[in-house]
Coordinates of C-alpha atoms and ligand atoms in Angstrom, one line a residue:
X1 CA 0.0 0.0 0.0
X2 CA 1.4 3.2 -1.0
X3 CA 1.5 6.1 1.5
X4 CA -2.0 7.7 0.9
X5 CA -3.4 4.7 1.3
X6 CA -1.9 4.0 4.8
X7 CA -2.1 7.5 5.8
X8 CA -6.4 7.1 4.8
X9 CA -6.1 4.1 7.2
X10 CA -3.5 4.4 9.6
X11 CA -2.3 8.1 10.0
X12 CA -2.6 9.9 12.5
X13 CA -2.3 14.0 12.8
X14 CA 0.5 15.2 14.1
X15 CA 2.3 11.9 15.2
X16 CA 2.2 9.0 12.5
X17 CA 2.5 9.9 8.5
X18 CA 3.7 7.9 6.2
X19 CA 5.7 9.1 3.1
X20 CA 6.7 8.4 -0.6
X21 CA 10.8 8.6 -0.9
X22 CA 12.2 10.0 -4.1
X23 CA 13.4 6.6 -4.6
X24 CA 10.2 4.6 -4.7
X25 CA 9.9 3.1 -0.8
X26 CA 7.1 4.6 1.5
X27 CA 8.0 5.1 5.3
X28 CA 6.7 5.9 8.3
X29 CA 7.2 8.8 10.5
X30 CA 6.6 9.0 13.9
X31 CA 6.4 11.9 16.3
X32 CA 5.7 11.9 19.7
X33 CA 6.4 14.4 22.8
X34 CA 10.0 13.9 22.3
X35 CA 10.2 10.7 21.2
X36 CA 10.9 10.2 16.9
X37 CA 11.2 7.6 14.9
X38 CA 11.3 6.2 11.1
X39 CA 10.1 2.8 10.0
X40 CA 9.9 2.0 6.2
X41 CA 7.8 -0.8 4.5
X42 CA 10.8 -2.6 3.0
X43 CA 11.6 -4.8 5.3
X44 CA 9.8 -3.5 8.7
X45 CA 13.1 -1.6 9.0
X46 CA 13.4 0.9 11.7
X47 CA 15.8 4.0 10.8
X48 CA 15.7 6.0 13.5
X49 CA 14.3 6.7 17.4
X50 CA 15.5 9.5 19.0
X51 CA 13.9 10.4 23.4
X52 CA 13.6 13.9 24.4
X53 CA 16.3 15.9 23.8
X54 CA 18.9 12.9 22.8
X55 CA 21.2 12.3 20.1
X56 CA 19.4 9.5 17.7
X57 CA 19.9 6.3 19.7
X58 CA 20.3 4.1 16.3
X59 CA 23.2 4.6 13.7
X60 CA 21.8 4.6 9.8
X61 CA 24.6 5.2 7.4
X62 CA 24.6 8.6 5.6
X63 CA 25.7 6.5 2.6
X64 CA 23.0 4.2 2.9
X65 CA 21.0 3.1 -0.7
X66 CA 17.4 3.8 0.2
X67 CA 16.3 1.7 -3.0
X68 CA 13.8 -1.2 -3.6
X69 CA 15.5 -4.5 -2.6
X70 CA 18.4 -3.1 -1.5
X71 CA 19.1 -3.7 2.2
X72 CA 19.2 -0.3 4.0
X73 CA 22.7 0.1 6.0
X74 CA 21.4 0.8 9.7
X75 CA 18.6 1.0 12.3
X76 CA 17.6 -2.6 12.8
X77 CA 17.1 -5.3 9.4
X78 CA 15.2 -8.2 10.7
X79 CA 17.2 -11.0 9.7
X80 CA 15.3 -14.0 9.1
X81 CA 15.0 -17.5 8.0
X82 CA 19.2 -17.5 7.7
X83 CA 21.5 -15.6 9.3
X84 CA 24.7 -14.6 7.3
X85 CA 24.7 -16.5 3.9
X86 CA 22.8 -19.5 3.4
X87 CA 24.6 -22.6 3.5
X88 CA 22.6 -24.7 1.2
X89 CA 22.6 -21.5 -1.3
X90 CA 25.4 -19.6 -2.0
X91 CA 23.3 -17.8 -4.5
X92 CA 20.5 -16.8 -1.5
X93 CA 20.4 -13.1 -0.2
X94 CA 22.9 -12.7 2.9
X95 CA 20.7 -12.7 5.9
X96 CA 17.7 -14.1 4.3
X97 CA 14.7 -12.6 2.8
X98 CA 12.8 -10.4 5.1
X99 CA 15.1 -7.4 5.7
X100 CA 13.9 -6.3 1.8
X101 CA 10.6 -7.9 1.5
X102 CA 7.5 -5.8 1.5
X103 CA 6.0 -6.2 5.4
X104 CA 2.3 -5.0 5.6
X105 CA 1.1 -2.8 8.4
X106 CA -0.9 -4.8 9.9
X107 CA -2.0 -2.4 13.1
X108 CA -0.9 1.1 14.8
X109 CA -2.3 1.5 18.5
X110 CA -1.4 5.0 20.1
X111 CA -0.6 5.2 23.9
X112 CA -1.5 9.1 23.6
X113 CA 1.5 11.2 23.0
X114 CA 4.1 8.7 25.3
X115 CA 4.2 5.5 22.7
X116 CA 2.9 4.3 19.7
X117 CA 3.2 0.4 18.9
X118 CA 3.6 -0.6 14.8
X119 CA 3.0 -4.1 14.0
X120 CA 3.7 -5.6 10.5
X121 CA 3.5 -9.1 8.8
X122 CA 5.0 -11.1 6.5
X123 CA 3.8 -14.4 4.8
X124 CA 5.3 -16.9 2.7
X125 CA 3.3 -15.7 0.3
X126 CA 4.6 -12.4 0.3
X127 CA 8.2 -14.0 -0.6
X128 CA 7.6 -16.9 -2.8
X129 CA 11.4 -17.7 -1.7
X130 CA 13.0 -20.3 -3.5
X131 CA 15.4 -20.8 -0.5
X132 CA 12.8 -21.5 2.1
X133 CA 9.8 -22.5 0.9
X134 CA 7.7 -23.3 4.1
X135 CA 4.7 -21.8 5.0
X136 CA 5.0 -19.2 7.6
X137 CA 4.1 -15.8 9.2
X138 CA 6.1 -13.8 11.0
X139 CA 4.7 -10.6 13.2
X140 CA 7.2 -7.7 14.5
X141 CA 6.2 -5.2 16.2
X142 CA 8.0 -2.3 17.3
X143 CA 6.7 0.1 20.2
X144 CA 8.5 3.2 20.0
X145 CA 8.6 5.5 23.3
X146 CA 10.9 6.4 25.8
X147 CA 12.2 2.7 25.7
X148 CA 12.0 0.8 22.3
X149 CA 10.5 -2.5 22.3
X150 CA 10.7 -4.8 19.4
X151 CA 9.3 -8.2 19.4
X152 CA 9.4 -10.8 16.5
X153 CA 6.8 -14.2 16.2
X154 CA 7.2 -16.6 13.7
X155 CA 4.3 -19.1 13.1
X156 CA 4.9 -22.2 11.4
X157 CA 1.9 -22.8 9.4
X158 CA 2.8 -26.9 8.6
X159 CA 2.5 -29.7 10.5
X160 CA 6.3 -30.5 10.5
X161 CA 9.3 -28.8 12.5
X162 CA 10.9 -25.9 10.4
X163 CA 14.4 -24.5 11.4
X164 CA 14.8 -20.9 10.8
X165 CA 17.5 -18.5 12.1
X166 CA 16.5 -15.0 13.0
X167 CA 17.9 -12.0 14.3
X168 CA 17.1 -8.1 15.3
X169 CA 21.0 -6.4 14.1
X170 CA 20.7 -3.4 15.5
X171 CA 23.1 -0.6 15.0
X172 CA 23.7 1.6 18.1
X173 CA 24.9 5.2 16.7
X174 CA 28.4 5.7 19.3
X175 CA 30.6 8.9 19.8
X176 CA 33.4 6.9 18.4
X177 CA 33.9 3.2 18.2
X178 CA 36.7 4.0 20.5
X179 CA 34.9 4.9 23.4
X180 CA 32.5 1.6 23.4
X181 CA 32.5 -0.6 26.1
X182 CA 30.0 -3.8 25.6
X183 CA 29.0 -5.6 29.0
X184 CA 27.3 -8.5 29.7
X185 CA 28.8 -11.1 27.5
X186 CA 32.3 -12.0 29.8
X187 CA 32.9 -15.8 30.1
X188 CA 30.4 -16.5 26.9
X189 CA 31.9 -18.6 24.3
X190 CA 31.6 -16.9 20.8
X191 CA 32.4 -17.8 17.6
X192 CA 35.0 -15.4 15.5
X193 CA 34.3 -14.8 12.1
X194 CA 37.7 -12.7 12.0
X195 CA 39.4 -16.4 12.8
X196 CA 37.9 -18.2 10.4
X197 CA 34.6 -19.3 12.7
X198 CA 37.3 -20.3 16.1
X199 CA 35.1 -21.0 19.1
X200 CA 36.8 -19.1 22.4
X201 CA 35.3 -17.7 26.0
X202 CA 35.4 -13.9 25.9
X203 CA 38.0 -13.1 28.5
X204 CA 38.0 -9.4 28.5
X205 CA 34.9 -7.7 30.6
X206 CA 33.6 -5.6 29.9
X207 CA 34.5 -6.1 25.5
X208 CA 35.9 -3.2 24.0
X209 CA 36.5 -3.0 19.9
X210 CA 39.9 -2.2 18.7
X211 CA 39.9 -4.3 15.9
X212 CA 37.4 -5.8 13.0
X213 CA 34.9 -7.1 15.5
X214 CA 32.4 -9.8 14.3
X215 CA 31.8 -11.9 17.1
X216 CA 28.7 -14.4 17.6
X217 CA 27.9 -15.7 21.4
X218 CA 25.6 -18.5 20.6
X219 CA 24.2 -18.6 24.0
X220 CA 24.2 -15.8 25.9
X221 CA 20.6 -14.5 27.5
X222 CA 21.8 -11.9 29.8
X223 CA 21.2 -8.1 29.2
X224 CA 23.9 -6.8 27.4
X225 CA 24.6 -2.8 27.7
X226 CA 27.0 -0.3 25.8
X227 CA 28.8 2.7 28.0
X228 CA 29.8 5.2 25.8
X229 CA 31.9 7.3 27.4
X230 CA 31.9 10.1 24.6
X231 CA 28.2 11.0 25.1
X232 CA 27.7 9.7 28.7
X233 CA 25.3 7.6 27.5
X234 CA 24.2 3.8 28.8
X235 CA 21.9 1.5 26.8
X236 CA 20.8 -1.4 28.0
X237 CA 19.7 -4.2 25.9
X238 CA 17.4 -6.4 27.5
X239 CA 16.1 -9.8 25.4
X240 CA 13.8 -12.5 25.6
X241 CA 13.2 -16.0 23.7
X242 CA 16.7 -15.4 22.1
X243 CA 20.0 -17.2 22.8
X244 CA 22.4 -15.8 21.0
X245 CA 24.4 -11.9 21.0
X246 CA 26.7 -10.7 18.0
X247 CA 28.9 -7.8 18.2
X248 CA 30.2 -6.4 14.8
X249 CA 32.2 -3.3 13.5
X250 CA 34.3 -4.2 10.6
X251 CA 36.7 -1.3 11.6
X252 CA 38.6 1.0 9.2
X253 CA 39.8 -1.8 6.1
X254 CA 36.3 -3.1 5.6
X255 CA 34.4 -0.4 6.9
X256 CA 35.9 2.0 4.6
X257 CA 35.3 -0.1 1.8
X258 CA 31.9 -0.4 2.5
X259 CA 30.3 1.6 -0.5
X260 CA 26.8 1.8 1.6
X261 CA 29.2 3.2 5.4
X262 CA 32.7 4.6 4.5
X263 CA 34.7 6.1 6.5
X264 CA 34.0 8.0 9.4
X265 CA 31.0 6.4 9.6
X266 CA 32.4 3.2 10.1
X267 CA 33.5 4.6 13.9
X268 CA 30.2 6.1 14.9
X269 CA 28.0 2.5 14.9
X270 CA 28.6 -0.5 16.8
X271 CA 25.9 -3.6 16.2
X272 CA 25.1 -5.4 19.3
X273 CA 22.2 -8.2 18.1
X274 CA 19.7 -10.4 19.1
X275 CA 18.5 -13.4 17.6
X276 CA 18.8 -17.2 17.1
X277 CA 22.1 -18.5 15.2
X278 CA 23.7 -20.9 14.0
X279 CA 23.5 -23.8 17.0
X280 CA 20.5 -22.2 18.6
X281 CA 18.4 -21.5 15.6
X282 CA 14.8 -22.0 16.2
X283 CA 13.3 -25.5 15.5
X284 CA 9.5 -24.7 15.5
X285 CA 7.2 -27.8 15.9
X286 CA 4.0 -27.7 13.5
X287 CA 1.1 -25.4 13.9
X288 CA 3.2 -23.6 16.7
X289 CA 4.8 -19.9 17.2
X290 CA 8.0 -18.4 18.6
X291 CA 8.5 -15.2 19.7
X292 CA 11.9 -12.8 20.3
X293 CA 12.0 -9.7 22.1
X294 CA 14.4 -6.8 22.7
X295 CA 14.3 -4.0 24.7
X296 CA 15.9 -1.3 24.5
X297 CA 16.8 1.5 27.1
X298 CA 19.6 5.1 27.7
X299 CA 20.5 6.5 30.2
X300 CA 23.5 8.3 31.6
X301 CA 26.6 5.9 32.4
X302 CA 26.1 4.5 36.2
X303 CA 28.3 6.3 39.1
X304 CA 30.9 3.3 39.7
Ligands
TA6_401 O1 26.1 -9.5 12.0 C1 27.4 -9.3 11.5 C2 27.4 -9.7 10.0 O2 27.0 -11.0 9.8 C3 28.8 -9.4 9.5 O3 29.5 -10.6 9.1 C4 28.6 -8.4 8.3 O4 28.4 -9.2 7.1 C5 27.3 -7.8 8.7 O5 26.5 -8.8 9.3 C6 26.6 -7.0 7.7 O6 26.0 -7.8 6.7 P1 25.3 -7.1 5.4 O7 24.8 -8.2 4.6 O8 24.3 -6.2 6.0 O9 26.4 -6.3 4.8

């Protein structure tokens, strides 16, 4: 549905309207008392939430392509049924289908002027994927107030088991990669895609990034938080119904490379993600849904 439409059914004046971009995708814009945010149709994928008088809490890349089917560089791409490439398809979309497929709104519900909650679907139908052909639909939500809160359900629609990976890769806008410190992940065993996939304990607490960083804890369920010392600013990342936390900055080699980041912008993000990988992706029984959520919370750095 083109914006019009949505804003005929959905808008609401002066805090949701929904917009045509000069390159063809239609997003949503969302403004509170203080609270902003951007979601856009392709793919569910929220851009940006800023809180009262804060710096935007999410990174999106000024280099971004904002085109159809292209996978916008930032905010948070639901990645779902595979994470990274696929292994049965070398010729399948990195990170599956659903970060560039066409999500309906399904529902807006307004908490007056503090929150508004989004919720969007995607069906096999919607995909036709040749990579994953089961029959599925997958809710996400996202709830957009002083605390984000972002929750995905998948429901397999077959009588069978399905095995899907998912994840919510969220990129945190940061002062400067430099001052990132990442807690809540000491003593879990990650995998390192920088070592060719070795399998270690992190030893360092809290993990800072001084290097290409592309670390996968497969099961981790703590809340994981990022002090960044540059802004004084804490954010907590709280999670539920997912096992597994990656960490990535590909630093200055890749990151500068990186036609849709570049550098600087390769320093001011940091992704810290939440999902099901790898050993701990999802295996649904028939007629049956799972559900992930992430919250998301700032603050100011705790006194020590
Ligand atoms: O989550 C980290 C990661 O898997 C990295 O390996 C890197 O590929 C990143 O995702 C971004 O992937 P993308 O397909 O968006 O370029």
């Amino acid at each position: 549905m083109r914006a019009a439409g949505l804003n005929a059914e959905f808008g609401i004046a002066g805090s949701l309207d929904f917009r045509e971009t000069e390159h063809g995708l239609v997003k949503a814009v969302i403004s509170l008392d203080g609270v902003g945010g951007e979601i856009y149709l392709q793919g569910a994928q929220l851009t940006a939430w800023q809180r009262p008088g804060g710096r935007p809490v999410l990174f999106t890349s000024p280099n971004s392509a904002f085109t159809p089917g292209r996978a916008i560089r930032g905010g948070v791409p639901i990645i779902f049924p595979w994470f990274g490439p696929n292994a049965s398809a070398p010729e399948a979309p990195q990170h599956g289908f659903a970060r560039t497929a066409p999500w309906r709104l399904a529902g807006v519900e307004a908490a007056g002027r503090e929150a508004l909650t989004m919720t969007f679907r995607l069906e096999d139908g919607d995909v036709a994927s040749p990579f994953w052909p089961e029959k599925f639909r997958a809710s996400y939500s996202v709830r957009l107030g002083r605390t984000l809160a972002l929750r995905l359900a998948v429901q397999n629609l077959t009588r069978r088991e399905i095995r899907f990976e998912e994840a919510l890769h969220t990129y945190f806008a940061v002062s400067d990669i430099a001052n990132v410190a990442i807690s809540g992940l000491a003593g879990a065993t990650f995998v390192d895609k920088t070592q060719a996939g070795a399998r270690q304990p992190l030893t360092a607490d809290p993990l800072t990034i001084t290097a290409e960083t592309d670390s996968v804890f497969l099961d981790t369920h703590r809340e994981c938080a990022i002090a960044d010392r540059g802004w004084d600013r804490h954010t907590t990342i709280a999670k539920d119904g997912a096992a597994s936390t990656v960490v990535w900055n590909p630093w200055a080699g890749k990151g500068a490379a990186m036609a849709d980041l570049g550098d600087p912008a390769w320093r001011h993000m940091v992704c810290v993600e939440t999902g099901n990988i790898a050993d701990k992706a999802v295996r649904l029984a028939g007629d049956s849904e799972h559900a992930m959520t992430t919250t998301i919370s700032v603050g100011a750095i705790p006194a020590p």
